[in-house]
Tab-separated table of C-alpha atoms in Angstrom:
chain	number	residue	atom	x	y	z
A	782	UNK	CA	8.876	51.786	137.771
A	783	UNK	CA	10.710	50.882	134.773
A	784	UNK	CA	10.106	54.687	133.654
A	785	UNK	CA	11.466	56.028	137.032
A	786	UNK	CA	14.415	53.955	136.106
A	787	UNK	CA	14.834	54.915	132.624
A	788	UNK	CA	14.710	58.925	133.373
A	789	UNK	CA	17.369	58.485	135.912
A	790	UNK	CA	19.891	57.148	133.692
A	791	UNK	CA	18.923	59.706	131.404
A	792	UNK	CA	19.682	62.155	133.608
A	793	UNK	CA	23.051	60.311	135.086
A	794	UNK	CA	24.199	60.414	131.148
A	795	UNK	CA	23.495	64.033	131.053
A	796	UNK	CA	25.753	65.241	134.145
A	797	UNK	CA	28.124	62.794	133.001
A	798	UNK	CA	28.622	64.049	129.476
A	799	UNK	CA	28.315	67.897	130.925
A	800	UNK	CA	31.522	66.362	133.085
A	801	UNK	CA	33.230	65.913	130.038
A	802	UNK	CA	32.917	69.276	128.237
A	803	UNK	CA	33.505	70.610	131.316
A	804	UNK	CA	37.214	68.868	131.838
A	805	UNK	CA	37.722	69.536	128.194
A	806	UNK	CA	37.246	73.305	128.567
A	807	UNK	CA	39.214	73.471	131.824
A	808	UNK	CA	42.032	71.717	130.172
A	809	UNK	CA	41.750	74.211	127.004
A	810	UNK	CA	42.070	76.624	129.034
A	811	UNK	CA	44.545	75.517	130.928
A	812	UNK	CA	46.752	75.242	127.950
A	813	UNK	CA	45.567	78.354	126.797
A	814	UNK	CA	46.889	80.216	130.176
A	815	UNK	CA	49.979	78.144	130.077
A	816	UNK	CA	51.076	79.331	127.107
A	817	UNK	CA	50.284	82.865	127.237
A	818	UNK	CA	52.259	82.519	130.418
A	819	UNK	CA	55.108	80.835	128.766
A	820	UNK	CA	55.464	83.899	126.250
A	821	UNK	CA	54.924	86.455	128.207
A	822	UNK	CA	58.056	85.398	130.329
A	823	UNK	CA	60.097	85.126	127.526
A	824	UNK	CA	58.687	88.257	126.554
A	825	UNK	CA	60.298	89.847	129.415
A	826	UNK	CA	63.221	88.254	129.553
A	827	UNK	CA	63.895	89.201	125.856
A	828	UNK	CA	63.576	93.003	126.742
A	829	UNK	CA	65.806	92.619	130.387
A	830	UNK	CA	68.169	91.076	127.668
A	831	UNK	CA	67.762	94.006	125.424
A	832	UNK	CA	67.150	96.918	127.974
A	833	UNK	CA	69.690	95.562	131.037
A	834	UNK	CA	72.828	93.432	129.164
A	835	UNK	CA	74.833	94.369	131.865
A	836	UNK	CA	72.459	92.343	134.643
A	837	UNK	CA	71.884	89.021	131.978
A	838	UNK	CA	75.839	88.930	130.649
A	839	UNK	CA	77.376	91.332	132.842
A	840	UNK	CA	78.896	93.583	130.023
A	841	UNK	CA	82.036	95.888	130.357
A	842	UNK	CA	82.607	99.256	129.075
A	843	UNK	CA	85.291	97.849	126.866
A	844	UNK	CA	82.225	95.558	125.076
A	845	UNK	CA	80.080	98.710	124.782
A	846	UNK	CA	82.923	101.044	123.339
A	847	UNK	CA	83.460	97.986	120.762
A	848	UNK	CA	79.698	98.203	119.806
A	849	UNK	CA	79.534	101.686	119.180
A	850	UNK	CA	82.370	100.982	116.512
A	851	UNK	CA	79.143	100.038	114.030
A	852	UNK	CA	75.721	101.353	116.117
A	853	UNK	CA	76.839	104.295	118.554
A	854	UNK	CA	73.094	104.692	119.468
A	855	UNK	CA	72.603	101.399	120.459
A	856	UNK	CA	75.571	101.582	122.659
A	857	UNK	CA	74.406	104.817	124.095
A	858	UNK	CA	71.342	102.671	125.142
A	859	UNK	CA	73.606	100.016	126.827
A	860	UNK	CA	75.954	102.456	128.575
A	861	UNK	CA	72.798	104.139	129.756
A	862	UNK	CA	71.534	100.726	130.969
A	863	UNK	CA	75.594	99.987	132.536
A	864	UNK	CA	75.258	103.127	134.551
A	865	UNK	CA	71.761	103.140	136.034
A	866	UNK	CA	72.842	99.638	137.366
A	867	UNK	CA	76.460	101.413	138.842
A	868	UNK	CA	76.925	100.604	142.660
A	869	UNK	CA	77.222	104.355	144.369
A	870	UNK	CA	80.820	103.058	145.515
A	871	UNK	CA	82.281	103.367	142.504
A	872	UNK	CA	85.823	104.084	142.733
A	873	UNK	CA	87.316	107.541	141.523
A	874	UNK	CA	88.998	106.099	138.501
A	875	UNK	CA	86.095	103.675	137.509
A	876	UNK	CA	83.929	106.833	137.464
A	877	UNK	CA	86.337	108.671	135.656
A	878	UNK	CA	86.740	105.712	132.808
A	879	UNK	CA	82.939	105.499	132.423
A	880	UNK	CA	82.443	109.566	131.798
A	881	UNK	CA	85.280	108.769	129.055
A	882	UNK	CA	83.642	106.437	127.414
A	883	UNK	CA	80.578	108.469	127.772
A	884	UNK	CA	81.936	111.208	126.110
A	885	UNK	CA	83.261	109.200	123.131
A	886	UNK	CA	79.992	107.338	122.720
A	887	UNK	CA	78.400	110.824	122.649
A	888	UNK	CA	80.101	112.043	120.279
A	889	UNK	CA	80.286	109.183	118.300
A	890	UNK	CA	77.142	110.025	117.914
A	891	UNK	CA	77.185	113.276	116.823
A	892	UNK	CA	79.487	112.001	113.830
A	893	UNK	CA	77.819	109.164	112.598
A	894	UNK	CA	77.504	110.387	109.531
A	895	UNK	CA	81.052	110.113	109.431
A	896	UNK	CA	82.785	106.669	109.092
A	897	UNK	CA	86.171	107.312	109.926
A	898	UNK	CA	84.660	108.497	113.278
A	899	UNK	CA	82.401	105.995	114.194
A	900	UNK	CA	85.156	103.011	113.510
A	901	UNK	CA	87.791	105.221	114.819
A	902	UNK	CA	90.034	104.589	111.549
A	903	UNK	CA	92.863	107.461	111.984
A	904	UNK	CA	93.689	106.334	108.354
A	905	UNK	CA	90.514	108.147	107.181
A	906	UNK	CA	90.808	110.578	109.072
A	907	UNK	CA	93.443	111.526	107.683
A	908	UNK	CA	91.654	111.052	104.433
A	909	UNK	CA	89.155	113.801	105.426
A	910	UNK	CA	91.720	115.911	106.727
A	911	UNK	CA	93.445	115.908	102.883
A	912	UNK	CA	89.802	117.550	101.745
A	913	UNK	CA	88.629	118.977	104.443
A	914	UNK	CA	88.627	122.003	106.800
A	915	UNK	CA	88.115	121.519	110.594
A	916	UNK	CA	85.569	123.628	112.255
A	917	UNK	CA	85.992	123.995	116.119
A	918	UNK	CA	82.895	122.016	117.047
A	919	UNK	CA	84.189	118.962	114.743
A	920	UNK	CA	87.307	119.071	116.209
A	921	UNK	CA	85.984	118.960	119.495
A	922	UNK	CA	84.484	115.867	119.095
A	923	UNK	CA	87.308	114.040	116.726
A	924	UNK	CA	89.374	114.128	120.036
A	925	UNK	CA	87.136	113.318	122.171
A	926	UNK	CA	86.978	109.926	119.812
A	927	UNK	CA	90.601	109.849	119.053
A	928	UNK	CA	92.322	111.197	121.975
A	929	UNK	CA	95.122	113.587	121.655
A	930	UNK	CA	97.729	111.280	123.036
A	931	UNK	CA	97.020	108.864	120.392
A	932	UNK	CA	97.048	110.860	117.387
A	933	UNK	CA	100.344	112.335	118.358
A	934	UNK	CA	101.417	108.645	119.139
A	935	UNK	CA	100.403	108.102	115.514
A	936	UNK	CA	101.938	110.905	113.740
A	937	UNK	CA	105.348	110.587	115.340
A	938	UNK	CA	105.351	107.104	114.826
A	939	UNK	CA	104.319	107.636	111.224
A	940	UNK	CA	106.170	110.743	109.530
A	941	UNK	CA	109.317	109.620	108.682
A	942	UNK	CA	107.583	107.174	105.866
A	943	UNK	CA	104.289	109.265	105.188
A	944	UNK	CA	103.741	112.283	105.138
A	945	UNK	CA	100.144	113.028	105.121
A	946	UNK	CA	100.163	112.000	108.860
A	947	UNK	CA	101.736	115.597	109.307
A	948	UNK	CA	97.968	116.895	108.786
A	949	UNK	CA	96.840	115.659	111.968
A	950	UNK	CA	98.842	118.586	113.512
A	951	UNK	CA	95.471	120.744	112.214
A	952	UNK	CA	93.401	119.176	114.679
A	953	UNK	CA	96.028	118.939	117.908
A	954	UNK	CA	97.654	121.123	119.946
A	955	UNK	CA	101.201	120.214	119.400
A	956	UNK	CA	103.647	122.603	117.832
A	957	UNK	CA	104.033	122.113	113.910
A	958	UNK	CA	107.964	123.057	113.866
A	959	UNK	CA	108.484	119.866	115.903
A	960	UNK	CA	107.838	117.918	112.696
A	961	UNK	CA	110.695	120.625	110.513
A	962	UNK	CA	113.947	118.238	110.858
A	963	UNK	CA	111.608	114.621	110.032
A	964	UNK	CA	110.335	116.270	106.804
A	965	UNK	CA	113.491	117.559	105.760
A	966	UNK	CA	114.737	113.985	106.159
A	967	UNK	CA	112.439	112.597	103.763
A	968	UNK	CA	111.980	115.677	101.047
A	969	UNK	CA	115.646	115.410	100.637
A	970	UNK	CA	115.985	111.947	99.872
A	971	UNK	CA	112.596	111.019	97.929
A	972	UNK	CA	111.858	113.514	94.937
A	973	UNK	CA	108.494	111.667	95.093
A	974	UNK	CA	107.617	112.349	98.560
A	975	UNK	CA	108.936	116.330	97.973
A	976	UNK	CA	106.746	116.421	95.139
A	977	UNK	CA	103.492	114.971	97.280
A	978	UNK	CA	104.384	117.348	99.398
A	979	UNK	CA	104.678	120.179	98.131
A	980	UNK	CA	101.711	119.516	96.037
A	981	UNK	CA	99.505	118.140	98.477
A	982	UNK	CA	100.328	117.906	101.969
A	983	UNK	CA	101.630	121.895	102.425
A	984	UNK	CA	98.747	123.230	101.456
A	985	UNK	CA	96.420	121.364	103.588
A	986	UNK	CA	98.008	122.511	106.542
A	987	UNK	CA	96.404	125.175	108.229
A	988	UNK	CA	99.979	126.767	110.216
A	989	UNK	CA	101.445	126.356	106.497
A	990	UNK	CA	103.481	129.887	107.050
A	991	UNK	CA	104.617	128.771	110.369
A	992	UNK	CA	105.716	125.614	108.976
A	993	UNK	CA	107.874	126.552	106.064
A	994	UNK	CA	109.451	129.368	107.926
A	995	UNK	CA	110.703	127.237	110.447
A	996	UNK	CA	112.252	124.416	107.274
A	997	UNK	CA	113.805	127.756	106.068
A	998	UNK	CA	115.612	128.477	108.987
A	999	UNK	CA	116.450	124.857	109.512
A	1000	UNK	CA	117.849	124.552	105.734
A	1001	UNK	CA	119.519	127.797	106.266
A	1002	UNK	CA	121.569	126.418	109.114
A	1003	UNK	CA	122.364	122.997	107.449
A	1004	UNK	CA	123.492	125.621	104.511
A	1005	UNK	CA	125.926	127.710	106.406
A	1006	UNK	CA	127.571	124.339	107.672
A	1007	UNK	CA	127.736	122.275	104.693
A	1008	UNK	CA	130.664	121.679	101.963
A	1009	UNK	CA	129.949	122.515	98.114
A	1010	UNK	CA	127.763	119.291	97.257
A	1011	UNK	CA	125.451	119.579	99.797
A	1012	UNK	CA	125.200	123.840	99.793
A	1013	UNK	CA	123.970	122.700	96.190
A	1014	UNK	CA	121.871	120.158	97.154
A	1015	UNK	CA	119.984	122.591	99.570
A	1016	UNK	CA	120.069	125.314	97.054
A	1017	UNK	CA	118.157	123.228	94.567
A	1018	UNK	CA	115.764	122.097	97.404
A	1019	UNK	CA	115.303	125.813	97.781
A	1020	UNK	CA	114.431	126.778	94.298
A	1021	UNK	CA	111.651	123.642	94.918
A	1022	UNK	CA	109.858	126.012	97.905
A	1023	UNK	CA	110.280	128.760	95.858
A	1024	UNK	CA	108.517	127.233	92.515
A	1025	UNK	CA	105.637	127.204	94.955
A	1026	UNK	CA	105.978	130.772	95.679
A	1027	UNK	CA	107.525	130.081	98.847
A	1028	UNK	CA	110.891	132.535	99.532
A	1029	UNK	CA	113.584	133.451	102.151
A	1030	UNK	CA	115.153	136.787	101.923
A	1031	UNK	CA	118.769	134.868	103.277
A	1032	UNK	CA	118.576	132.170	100.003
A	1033	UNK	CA	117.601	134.932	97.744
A	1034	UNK	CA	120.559	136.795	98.556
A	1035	UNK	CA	122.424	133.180	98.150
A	1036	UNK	CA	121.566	132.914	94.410
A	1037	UNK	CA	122.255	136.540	93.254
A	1038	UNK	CA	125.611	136.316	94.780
A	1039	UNK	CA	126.195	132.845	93.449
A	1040	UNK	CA	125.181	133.596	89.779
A	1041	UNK	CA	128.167	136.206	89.521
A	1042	UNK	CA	130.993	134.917	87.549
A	1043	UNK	CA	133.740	136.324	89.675
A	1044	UNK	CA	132.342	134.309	92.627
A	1045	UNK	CA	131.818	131.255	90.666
A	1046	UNK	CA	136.129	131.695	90.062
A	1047	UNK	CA	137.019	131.808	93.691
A	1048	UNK	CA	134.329	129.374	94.847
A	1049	UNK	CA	136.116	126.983	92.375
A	1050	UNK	CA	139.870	127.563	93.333
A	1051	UNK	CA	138.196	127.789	96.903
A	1052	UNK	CA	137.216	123.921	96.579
A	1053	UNK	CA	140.333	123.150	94.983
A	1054	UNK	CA	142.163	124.238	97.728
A	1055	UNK	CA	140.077	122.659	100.438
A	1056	UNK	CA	140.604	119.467	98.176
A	1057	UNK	CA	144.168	119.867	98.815
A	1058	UNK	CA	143.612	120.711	102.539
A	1059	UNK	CA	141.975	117.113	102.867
A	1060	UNK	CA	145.038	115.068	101.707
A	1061	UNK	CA	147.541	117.380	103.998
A	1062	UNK	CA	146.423	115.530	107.268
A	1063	UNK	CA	149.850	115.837	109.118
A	1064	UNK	CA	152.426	118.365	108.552
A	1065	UNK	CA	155.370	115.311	106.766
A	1066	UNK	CA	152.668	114.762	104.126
A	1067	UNK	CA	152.884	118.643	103.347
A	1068	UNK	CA	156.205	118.834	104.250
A	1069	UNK	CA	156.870	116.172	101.245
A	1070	UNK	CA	154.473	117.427	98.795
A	1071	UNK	CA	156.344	120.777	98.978
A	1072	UNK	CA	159.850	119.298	98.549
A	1073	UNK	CA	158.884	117.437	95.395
A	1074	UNK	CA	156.605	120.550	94.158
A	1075	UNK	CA	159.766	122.578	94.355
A	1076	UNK	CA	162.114	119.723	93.075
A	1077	UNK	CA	159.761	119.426	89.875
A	1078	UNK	CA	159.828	123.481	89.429
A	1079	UNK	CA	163.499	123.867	89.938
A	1080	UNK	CA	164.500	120.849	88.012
A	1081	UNK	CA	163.030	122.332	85.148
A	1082	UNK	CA	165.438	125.395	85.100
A	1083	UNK	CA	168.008	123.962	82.572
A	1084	UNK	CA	170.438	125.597	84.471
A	1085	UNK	CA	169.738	124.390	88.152
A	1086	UNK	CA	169.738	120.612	86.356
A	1087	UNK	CA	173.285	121.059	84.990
A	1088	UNK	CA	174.133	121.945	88.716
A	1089	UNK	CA	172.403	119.292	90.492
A	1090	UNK	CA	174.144	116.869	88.068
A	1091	UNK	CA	177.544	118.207	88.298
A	1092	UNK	CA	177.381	118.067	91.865
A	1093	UNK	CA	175.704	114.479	91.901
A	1094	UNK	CA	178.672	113.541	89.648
A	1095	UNK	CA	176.896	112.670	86.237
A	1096	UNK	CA	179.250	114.403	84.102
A	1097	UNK	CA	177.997	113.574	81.036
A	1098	UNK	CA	174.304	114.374	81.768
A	1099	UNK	CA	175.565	117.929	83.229
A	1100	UNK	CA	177.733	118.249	79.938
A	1101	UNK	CA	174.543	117.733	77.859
A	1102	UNK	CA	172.622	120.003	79.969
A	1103	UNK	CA	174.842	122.309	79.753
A	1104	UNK	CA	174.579	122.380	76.013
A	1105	UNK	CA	170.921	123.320	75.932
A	1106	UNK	CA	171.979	126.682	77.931
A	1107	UNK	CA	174.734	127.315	75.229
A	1108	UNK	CA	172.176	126.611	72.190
A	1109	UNK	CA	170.286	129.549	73.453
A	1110	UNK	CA	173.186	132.057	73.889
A	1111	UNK	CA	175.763	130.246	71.269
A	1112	UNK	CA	178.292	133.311	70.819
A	1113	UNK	CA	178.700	133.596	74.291
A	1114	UNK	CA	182.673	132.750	74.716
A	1115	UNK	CA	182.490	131.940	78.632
A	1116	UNK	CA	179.441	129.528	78.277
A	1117	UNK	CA	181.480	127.881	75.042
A	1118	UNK	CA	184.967	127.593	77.118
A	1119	UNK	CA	182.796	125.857	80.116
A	1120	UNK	CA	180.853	123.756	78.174
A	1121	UNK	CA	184.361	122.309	76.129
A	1122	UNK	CA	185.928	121.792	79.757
A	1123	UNK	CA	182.735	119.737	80.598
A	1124	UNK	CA	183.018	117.856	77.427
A	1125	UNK	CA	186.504	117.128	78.808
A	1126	UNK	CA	185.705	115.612	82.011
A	1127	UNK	CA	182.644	113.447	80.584
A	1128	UNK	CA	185.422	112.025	78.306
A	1129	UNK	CA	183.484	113.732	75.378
A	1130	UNK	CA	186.931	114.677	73.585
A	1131	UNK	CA	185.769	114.788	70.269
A	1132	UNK	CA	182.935	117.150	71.194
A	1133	UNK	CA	185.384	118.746	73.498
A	1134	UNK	CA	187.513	120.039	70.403
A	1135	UNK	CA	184.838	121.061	68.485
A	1136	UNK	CA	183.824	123.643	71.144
A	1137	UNK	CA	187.675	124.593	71.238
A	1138	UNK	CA	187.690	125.134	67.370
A	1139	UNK	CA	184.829	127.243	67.192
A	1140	UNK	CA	185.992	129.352	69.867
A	1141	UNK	CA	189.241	130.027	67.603
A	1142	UNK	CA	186.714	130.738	64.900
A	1143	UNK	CA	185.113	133.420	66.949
A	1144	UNK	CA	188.092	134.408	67.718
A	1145	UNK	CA	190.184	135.405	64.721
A	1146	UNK	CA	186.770	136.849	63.120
């Protein structure tokens, strides 16, 4: 009995104990399962966040053009992921502003060797464009990233104060001689800038001839209207183009003319006169200046100031003018006799008679 007993609770301990392990390996693997679970959902929801940002943060194109400003592959893999989630309504200019940015993102790509392109700095651009040659393909795809618009935006914006901008024109569509009268402007006044670009800037640019036949004919007009000082300010200007090998048959023509002396003379008395034409700005003026020009040129005839006295009634001053006139012909009876009767009326008595003796001299020799 007591050995019935006693196997019984043997085997009651047994189940009992096989209980345990058992709810310890359901609960281990219970965990186990959990966890797995647990990972493999954030699994997934780490790659819908990588793969499909546009479903988890709802991302715009603007976001995605900003990211391919420093990866333009991984923003071709989120504007692929933004368009396979597009509704078919899209509207006509939505579709149109996401084949844009398409476009730029693709050929960001293609560039991504270059910086300027993939930040979209127009500054280095530039840059590149000052060492540079543009092939067809390249420039295809530098517009596509730039945008026409904006570059010209930039360059007209930009050219009065530096000129480098003007190399952008190798790479648009816009006419070079648009950019003749800006250039001037600054070459004229900064020696520095003319220098730059002359040196630099000129021969970078790929319609060069076009370009400094149009400043010719620009400088040529500005020439023919001008006054002296600014003829030679434009004629030294000149002579910079042409240091550079850079001529113009009408300037050429300028200097060999200019260089002879018998045009230097009449240039000169030329400008004196047009000096002269300045101050006569009403017809009193030159009526006035005429009077006292012939006043001064008469009045220094000894003879026409003896008149002018004499009839003014300044007896003595026409007696002493009168005197020079006799110095110079002094045996001259007739001028003697007048000058004695002047003498006379200035009250000059004593000077009178001596002119009346010397004529008796004369006289009786």
């Amino acid at each position: 009995m007591n050995t019935n007993r006693l196997g019984l609770q043997k085997k009651l301990l047994k189940k009992a104990k096989k209980r345990k392990t058992n709810q310890k390996i359901f609960f281990k693997n219970f965990w186990k399962l959990l966890l797995c679970t647990t990972l493999t959902t954030l699994t997934l929801a780490f790659l819908t966040t990588l793969f499909h940002p546009v479903i988890v943060f709802g991302l715009t194109l603007d976001e995605i053009l900003e990211k391919s400003k420093s990866d333009p592959d991984f923003a071709w893999d989120m504007y692929l992921s933004y368009i396979s989630q597009l509704s078919p309504n899209v509207s006509a200019s939505e579709s149109k502003k996401i084949e844009q940015v398409g476009r730029i993102i693709n050929a960001k790509r293609k560039l991504k060797e270059l910086d300027f392109a993939v930040k979209e700095d127009i500054e280095g651009l530039i840059k590149f464009l000052k060492t540079n040659s543009i092939k067809t393909t390249l420039k295809y795809y530098i517009l596509e990233i730039f945008r026409e618009e904006t570059l010209a935006e930039y360059l007209n914006n930009n050219v009065s104060h530096n000129l480098d901008v003007l190399l952008l024109t190798n790479i648009l569509t816009i006419d070079v001689k648009d950019y003749v009268e800006s250039v001037l402007n600054v070459i004229s006044q900064d020696d520095k800038a003319k220098k730059h670009f002359l040196d630099t800037v000129l021969k970078r640019l790929e319609k060069k001839d076009v370009f400094v036949n149009a400043i010719f004919e620009e400088l040529y007009q500005r020439y023919s209207n001008a006054e002296k000082e600014t003829r030679n300010r434009i004629l030294e200007l000149y002579k910079d183009f042409k240091t550079y090998r850079y001529s113009d048959a009408r300037f050429e023509k300028i200097l060999n003319k200019t260089s002879k002396t018998w045009y230097k003379f009449w240039h000169s008395f030329m400008e004196f006169s047009s000096r002269l034409a300045r101050f006569a700005d009403n017809f009193v003026f030159v009526t006035i200046v005429l009077v006292v020009m012939t006043t001064i040129i008469l009045f220094s005839i000894p003879f026409v100031r003896y008149k002018i006295f004499h009839v003014l009634g300044l007896k003595k001053l026409a007696a002493l003018t009168y005197r020079k006139i006799v110095d110079k012909d002094p045996l001259n009876e007739d001028k003697r006799l007048t000058l004695a009767q002047l003498y006379e009326e200035a009250g000059m008595f004593e000077e009178a008679m001596n002119e009346y003796n010397f004529l008796k001299r004369i006289k009786l020799e």
